[in-house]
Coordinates of C-alpha atoms in Angstrom, one line a residue:
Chain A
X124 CA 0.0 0.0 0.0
X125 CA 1.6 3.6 -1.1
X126 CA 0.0 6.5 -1.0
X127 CA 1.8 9.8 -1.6
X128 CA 1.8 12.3 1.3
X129 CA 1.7 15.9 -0.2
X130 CA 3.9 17.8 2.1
X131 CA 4.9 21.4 0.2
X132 CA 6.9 19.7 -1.9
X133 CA 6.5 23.1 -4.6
X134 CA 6.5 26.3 -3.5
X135 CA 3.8 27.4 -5.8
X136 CA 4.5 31.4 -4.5
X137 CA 6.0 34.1 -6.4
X138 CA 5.4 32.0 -9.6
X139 CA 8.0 29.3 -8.2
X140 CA 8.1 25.5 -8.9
X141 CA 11.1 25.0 -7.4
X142 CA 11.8 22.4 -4.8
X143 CA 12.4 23.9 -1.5
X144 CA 13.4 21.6 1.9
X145 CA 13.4 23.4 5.0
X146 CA 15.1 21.8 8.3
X147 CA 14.1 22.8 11.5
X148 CA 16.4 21.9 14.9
X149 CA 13.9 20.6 18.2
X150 CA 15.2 22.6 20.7
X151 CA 14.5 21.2 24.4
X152 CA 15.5 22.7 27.0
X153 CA 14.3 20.0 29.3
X154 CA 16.1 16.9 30.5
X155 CA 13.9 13.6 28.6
X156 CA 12.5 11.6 31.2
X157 CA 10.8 8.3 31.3
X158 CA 7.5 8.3 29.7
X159 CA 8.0 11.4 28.4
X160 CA 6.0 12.1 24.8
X161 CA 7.7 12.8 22.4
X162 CA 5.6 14.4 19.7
X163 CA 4.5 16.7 22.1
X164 CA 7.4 17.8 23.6
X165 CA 8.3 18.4 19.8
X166 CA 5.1 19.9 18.2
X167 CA 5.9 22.4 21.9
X168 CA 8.9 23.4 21.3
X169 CA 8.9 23.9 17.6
X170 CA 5.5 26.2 18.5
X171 CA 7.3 28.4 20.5
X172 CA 9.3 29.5 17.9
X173 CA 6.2 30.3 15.7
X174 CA 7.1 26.5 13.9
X175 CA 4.1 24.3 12.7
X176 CA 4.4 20.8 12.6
X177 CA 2.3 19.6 9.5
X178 CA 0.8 16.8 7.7
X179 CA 3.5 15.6 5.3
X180 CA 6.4 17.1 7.1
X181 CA 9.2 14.5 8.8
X182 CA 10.0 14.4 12.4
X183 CA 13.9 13.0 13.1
X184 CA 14.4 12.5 16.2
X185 CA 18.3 11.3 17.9
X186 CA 18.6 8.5 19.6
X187 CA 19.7 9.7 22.9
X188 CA 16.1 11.2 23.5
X189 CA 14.4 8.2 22.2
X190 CA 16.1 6.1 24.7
X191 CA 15.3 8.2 27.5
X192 CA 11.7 8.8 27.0
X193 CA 11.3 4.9 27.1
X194 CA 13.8 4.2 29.4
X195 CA 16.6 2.4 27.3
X196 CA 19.1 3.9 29.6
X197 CA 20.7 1.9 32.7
X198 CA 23.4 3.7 35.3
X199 CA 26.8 2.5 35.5
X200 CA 26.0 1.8 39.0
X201 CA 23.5 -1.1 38.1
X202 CA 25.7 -3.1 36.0
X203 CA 27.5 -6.1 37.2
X204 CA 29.9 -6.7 34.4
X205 CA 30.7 -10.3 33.6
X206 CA 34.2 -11.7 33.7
X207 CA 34.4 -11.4 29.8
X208 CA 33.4 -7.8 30.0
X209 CA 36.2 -6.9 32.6
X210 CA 38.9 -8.7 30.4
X211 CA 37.8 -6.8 26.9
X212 CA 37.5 -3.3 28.8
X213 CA 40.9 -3.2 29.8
X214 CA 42.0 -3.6 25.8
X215 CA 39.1 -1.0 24.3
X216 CA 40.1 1.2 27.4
X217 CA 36.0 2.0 28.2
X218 CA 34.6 0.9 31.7
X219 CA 33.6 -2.6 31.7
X220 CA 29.7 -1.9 32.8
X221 CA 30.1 -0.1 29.1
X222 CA 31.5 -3.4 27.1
X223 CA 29.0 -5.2 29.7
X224 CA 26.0 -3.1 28.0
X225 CA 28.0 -3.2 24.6
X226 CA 28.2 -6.8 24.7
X227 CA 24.2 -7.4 26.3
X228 CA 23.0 -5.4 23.5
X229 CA 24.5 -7.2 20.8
X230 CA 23.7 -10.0 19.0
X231 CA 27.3 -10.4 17.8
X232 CA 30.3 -9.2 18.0
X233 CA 31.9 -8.6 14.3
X234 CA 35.2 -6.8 15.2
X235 CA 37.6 -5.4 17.8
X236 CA 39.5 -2.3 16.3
X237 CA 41.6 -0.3 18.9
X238 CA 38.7 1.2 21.7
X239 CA 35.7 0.1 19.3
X240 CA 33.8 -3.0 20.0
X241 CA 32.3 -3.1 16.5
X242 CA 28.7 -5.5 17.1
X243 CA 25.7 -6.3 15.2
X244 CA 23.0 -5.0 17.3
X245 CA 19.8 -7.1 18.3
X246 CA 17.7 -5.2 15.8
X247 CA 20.2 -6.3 13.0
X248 CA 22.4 -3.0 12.6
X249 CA 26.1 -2.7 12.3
X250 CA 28.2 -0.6 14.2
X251 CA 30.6 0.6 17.0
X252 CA 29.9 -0.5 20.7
X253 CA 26.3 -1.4 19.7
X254 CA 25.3 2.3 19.7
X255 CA 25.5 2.1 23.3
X256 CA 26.2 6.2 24.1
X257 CA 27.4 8.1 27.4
X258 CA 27.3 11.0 25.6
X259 CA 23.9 13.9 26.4
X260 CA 22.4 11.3 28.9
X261 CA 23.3 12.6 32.3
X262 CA 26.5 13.0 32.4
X263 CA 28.5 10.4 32.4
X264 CA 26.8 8.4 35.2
X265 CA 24.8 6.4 32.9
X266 CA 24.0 4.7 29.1
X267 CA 21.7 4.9 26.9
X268 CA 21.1 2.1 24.4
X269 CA 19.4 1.3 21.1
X270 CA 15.7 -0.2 21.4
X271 CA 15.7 -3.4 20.5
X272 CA 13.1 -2.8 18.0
X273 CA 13.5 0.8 17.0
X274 CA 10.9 0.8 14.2
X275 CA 8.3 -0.1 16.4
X276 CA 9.3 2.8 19.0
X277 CA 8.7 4.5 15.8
X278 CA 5.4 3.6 15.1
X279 CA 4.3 4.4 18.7
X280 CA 5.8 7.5 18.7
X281 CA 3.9 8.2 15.0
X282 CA 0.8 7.5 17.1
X283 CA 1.6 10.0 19.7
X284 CA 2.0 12.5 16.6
X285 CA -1.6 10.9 14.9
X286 CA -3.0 11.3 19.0
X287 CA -2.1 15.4 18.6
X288 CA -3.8 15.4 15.0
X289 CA -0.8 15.1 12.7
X290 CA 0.2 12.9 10.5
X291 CA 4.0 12.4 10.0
X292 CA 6.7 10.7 8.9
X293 CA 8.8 9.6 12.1
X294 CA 12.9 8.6 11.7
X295 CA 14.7 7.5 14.7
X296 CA 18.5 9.0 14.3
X297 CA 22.4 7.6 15.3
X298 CA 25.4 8.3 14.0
X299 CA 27.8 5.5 12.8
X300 CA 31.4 5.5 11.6
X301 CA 31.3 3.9 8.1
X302 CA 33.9 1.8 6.4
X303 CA 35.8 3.7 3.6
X304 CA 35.4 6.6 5.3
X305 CA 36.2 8.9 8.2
X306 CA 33.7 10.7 10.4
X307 CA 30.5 9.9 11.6
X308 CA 27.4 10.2 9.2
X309 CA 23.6 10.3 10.6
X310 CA 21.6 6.9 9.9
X311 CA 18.2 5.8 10.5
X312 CA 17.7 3.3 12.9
X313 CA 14.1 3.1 12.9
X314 CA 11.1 4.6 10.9
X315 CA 7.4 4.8 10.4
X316 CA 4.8 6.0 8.2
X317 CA 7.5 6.5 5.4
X318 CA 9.1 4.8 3.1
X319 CA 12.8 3.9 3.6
X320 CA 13.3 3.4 0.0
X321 CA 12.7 5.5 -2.8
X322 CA 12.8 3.2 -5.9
X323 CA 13.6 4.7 -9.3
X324 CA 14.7 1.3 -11.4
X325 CA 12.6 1.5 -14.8
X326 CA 12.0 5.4 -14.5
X327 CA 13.8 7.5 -17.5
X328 CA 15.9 10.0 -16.9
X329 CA 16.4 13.1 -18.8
X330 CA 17.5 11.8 -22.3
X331 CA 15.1 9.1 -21.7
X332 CA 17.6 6.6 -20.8
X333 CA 16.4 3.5 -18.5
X334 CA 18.0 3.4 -14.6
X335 CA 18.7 0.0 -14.0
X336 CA 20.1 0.4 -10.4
X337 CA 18.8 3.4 -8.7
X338 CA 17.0 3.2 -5.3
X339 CA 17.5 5.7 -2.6
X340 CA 18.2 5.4 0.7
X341 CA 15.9 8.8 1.7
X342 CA 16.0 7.7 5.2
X343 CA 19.1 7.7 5.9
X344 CA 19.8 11.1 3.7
X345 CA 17.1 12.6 6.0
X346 CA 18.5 10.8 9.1
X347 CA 21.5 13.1 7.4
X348 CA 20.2 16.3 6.5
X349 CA 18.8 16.5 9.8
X350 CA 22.7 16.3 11.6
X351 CA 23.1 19.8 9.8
X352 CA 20.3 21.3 12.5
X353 CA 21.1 18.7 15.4
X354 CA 25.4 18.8 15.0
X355 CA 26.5 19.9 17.7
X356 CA 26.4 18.2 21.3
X357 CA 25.5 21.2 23.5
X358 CA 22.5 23.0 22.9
X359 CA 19.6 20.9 23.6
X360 CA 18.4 19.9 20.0
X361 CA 16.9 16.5 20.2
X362 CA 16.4 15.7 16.4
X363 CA 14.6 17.9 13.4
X364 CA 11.4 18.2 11.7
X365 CA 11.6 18.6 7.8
X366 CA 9.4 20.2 5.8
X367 CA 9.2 20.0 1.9
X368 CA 10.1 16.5 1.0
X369 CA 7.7 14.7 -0.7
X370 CA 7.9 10.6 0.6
X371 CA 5.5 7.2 0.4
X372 CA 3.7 6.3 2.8
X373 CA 5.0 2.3 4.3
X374 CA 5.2 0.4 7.2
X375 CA 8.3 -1.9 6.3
X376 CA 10.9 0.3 8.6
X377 CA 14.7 0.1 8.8
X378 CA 14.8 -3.4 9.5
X379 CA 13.7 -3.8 5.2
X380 CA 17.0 -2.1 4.8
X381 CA 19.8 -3.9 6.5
X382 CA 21.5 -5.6 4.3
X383 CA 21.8 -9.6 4.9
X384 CA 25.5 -10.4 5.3
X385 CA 24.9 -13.0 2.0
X386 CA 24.2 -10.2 -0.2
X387 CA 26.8 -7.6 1.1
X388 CA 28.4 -6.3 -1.9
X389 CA 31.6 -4.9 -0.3
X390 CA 32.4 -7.4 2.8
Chain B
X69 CA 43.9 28.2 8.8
X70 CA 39.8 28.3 9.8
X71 CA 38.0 30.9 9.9
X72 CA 33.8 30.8 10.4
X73 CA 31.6 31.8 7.5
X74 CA 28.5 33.4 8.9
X75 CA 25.9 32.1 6.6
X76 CA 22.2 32.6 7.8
X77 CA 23.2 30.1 10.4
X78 CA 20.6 31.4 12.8
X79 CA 17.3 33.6 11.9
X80 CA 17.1 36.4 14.0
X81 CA 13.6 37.4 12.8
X82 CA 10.3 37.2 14.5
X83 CA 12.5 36.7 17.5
X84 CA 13.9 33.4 16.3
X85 CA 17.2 31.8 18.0
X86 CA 16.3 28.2 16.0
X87 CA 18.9 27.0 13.4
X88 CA 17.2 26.4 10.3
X89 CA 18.4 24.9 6.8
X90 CA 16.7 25.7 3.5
X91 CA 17.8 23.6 0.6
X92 CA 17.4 24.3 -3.3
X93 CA 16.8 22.2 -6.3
X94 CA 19.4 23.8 -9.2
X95 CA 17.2 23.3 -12.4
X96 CA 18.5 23.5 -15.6
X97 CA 17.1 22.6 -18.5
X98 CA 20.2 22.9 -20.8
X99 CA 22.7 20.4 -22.0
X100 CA 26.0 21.0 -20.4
X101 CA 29.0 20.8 -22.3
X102 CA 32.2 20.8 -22.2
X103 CA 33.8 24.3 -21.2
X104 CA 30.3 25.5 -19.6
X105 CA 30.3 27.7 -16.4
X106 CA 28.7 26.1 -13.6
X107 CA 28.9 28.9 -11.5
X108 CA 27.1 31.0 -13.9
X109 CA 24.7 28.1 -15.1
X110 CA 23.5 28.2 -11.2
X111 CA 23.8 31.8 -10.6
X112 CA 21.6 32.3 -13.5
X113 CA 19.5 29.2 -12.8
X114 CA 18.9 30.3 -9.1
X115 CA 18.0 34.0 -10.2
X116 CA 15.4 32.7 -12.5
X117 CA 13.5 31.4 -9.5
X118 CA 14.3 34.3 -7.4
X119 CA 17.0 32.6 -5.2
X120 CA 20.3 34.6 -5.0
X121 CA 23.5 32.8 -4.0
X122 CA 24.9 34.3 -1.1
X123 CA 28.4 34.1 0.9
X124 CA 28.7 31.0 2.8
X125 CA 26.4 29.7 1.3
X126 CA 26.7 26.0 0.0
X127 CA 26.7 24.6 -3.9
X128 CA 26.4 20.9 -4.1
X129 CA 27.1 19.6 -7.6
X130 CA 26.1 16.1 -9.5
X131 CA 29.1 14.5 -10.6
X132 CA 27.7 14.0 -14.4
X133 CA 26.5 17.7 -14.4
X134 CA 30.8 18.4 -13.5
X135 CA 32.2 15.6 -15.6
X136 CA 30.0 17.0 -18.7
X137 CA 31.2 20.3 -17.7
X138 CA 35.0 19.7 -17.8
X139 CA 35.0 17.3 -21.2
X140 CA 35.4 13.6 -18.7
X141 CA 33.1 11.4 -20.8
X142 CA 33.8 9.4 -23.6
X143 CA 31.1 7.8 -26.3
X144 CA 30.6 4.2 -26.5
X145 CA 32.0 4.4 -30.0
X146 CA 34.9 5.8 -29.4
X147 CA 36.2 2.9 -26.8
X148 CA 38.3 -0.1 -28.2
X149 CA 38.0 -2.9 -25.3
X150 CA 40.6 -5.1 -23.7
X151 CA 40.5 -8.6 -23.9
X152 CA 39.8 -8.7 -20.4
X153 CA 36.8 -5.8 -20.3
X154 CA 35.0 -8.4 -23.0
X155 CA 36.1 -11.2 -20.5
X156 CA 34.9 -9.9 -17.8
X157 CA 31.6 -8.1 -20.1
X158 CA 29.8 -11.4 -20.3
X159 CA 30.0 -12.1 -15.9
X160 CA 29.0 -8.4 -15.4
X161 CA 26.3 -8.0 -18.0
X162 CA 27.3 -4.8 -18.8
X163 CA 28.0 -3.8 -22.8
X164 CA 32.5 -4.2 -22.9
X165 CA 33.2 -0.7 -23.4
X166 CA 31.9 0.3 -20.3
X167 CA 33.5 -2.3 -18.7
X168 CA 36.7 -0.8 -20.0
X169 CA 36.4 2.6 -19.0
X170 CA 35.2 1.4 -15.1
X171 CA 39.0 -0.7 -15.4
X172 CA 40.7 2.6 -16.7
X173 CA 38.9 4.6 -14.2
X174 CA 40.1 2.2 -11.5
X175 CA 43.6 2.1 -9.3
X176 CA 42.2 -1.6 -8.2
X177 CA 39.3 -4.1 -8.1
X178 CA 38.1 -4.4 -4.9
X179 CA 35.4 -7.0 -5.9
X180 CA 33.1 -8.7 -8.2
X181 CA 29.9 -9.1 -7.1
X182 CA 27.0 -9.9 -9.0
X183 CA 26.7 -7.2 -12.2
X184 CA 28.7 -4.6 -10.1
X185 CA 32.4 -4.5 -10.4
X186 CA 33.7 -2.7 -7.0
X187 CA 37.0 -0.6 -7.7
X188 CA 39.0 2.4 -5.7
X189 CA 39.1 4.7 -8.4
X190 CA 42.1 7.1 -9.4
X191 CA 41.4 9.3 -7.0
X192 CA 40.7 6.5 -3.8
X193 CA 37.1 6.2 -3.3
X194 CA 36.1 2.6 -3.3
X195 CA 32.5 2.7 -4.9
X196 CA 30.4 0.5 -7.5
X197 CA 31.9 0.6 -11.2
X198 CA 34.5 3.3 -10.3
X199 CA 31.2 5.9 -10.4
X200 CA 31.0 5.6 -14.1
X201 CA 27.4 6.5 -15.3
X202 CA 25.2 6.3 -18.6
X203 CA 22.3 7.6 -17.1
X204 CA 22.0 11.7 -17.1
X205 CA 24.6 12.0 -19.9
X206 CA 23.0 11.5 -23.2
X207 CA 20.6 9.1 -23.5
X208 CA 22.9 5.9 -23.5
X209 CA 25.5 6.7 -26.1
X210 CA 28.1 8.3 -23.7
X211 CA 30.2 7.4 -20.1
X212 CA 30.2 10.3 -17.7
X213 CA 33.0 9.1 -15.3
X214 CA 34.9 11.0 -12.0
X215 CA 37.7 13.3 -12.4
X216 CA 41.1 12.1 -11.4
X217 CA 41.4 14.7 -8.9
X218 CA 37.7 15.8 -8.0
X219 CA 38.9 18.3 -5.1
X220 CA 41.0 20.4 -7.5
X221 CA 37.6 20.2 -9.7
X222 CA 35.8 21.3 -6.5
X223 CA 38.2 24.2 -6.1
X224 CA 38.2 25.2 -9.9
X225 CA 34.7 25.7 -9.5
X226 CA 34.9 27.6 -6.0
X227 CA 37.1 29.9 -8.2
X228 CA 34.5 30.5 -10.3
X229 CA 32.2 31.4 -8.0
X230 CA 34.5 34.0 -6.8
X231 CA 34.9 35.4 -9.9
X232 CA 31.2 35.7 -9.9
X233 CA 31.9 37.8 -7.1
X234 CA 30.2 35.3 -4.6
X235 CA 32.2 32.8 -1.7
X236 CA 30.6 29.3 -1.3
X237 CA 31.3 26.3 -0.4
X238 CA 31.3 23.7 -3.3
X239 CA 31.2 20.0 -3.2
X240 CA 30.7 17.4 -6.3
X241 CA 28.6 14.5 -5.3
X242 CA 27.8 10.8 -6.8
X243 CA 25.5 8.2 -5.3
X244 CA 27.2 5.1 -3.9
X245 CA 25.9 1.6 -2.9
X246 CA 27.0 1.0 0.7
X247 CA 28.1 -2.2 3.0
X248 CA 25.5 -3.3 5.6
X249 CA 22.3 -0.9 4.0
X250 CA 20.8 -1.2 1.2
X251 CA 19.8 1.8 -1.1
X252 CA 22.3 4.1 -2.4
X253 CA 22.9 7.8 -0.6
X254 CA 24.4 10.6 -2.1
X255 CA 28.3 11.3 -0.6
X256 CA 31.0 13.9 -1.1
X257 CA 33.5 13.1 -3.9
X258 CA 34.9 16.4 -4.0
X259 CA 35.1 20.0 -1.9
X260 CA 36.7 23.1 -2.1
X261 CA 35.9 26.2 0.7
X262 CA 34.6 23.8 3.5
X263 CA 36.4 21.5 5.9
X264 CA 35.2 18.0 5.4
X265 CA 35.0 17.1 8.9
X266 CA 33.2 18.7 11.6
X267 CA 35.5 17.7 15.1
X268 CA 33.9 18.3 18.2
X269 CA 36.4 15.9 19.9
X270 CA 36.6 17.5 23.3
X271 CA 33.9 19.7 23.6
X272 CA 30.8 19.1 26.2
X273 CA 27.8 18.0 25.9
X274 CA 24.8 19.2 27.0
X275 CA 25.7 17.4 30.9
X276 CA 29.4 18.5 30.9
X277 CA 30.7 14.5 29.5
X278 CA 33.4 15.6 27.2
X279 CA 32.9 13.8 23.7
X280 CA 35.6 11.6 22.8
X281 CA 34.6 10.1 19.3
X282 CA 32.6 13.0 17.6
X283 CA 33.6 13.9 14.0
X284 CA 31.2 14.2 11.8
X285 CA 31.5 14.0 8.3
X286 CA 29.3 17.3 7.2
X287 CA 30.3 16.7 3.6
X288 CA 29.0 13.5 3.4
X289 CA 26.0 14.3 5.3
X290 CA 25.6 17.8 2.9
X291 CA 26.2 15.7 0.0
X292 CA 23.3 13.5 1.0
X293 CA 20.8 16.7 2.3
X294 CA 21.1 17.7 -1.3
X295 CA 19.9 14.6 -3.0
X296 CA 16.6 14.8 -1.1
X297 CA 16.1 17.7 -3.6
X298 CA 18.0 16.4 -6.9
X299 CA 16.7 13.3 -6.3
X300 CA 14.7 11.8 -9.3
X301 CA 16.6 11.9 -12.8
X302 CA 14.3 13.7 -15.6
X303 CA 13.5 16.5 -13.9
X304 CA 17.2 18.4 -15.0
X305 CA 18.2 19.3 -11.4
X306 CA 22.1 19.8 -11.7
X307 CA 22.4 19.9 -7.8
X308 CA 21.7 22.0 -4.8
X309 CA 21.8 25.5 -2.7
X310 CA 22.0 25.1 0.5
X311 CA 21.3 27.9 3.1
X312 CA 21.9 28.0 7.0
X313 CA 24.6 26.0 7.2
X314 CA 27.2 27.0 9.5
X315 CA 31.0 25.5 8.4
X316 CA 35.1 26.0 8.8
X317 CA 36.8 26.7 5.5
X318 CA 39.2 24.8 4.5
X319 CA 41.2 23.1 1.1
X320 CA 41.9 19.6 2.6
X321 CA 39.5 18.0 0.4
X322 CA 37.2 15.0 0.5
X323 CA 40.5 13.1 -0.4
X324 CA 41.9 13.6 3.4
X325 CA 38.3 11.7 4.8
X326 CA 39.2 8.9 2.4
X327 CA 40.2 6.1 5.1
X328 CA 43.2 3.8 4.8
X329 CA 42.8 0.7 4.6
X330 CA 45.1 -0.5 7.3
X331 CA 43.1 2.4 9.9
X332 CA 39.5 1.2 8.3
X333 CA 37.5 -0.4 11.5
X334 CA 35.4 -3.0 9.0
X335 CA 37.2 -4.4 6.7

């Protein structure tokens, strides 16, 4: 089932067809608690800066808040770290109630390169220490961890935006070192309401010429685009709400996107 | 040597502190050739739809649109393959000239898998068929394919720009296939005016917890924003404007992000 959402994909003003994408930062001032919602903690804070959240638009939200509003966070303090745990952490150089969490949430470990523990998550995904961060939960006292099934926290958070009367696209954000390349790039790790793919095999381009390989990973550029607003670590911006980009509607999430090892082009 | 360009990195009106991005399809509905100004062609194309381009702002450009521009395409005709590009033809199912040009273009074959042959091209980037591309050049009769050195490309076409009288940011973008996701997402293959990397190794978060891993790759993650709005192929969009975006100047190039293969954490 695909239906296309309209968003403002054209700026039909001043005589314009032009494409436009706009990309808001969620400022919170807040600290995410437990049971805290989401979509209206976002359709909030966007409001007081004069910021409608629409039908159409994209909601990316990081990780890190995620977590905390559903409580995929744990203190240092509560971790017993296994025997394994205490023997890796001294090679990685992290605490071992870290590689303890690092190692719980995994489902396997692929790699050990210098102080990254490189895992596939439980909900399939590839990268460093499981996405396990210390970084903008409390300060160092405890983790926050991936959900094991991020697209569904997706979906329920979609709802919380369908429960406040808008209907949105929803991308749960992390960002993951890549191989061939240095620095961290934004991914999706979970989604709802929009399609992760954007398919273009059998369209014609300009000179009429047939794509043969062309499908788009849109959530992931969004999960992307929306690091431009969210960058930096300091100022309370828990993910971004895009307006302007035209997307279908699914349900098949992130998950329809990892790549089973069998058909990894590059490994 | 950094210095900030201010951009419109924060609006100001209305009594707005929120960071906001605004990003610009680059229509054109001219063939480029060889010798053509891409400066001017996006100037001009921008000022038809009443979009100026603006100091520190951002100019993201398709690598076909640059490799028309600068003469690096070659028509099937004109190709004599190897023995080994019509070997090798028949496994890949792709016609032998093309196969020949992805070996030129190539420093080494990564891989073969499936119809794509995997390569690090001239200039290091490991991608699918060394980035050459039929599609978007004319119609099926001609290769576009990457520059040898796409950041001194980059920087020829900054210094156009300047001569326009305006300071941006430029980087040359292709689509690449990816390990562990499926879906392609647009990446940086070249820059000039903006530092590929984005370190906040050592600053604080939002608790005090100093960062100790955070580098973000802003080209990449630029390079991808921008595809949200080139996107699809027959609607003549050559690449993007972006607006808002805050970024360090710099020459190093997307050549210094390329990793090495002894330092890459996957392979």
């Amino acid at each position: 089932m695909r239906h296309t959402v309209s968003g403002e994909d054209y700026r039909e003003d001043a005589g314009r067809t032009l494409r436009e994408i706009r990309i808001f930062g969620i400022k919170y001032d807040g600290n995410i608690k437990k049971g805290d919602n989401l979509a209206r903690i976002t359709i909030e804070s966007l409001g007081k800066e004069g910021i409608k959240v629409e039908e159409g638009d994209i909601v990316t939200l990081t990780h890190v808040a995620v977590s905390k509003s559903i409580g995929c966070t744990i203190g240092f303090k509560q971790v017993k770290p296994s025997p394994l745990a205490v023997a890796l952490a001294d090679r990685v150089r992290k605490p071992p109630e870290e590689v303890e969490i690092i190692l719980r949430k995994s489902r396997e470990v692929v790699r050990l390169v210098g102080s990254r523990i490189i895992t596939r998550t439980k909900s399939g995904i590839v990268c460093a220490n499981s996405g396990v961060d210390v970084s903008n939960v409390d300060g160092g006292l405890s983790m926050a961890f991936h959900p094991r099934n991020p697209d569904r926290v997706a979906k329920k958070i979609r709802r919380q935006f369908l429960n406040e009367g808008v209907n949105v696209g929803v991308i749960i954000t992390d960002s993951f070192d890549r191989p061939f390349r240095m620095g961290q790039v934004n991914m999706a790790i979970g989604c709802s309401g929009i399609a992760p793919i954007r398919d273009l095999r059998g369209s014609r381009d300009l000179y009429g010429y047939v794509l043969r390989f062309k499908r788009i990973a849109v959530v992931d550029e969004l999960a992307a685009a929306s690091e431009l607003v969210t960058g930096s670590s300091s100022e309370g911006i828990i993910g971004s709400l895009i307006k302007g980009y035209k997307y279908d509607f699914s349900e098949t999430g992130v998950k329809s996107i990892l790549r089973p090892r069998k058909k990894d082009l590059f490994l």
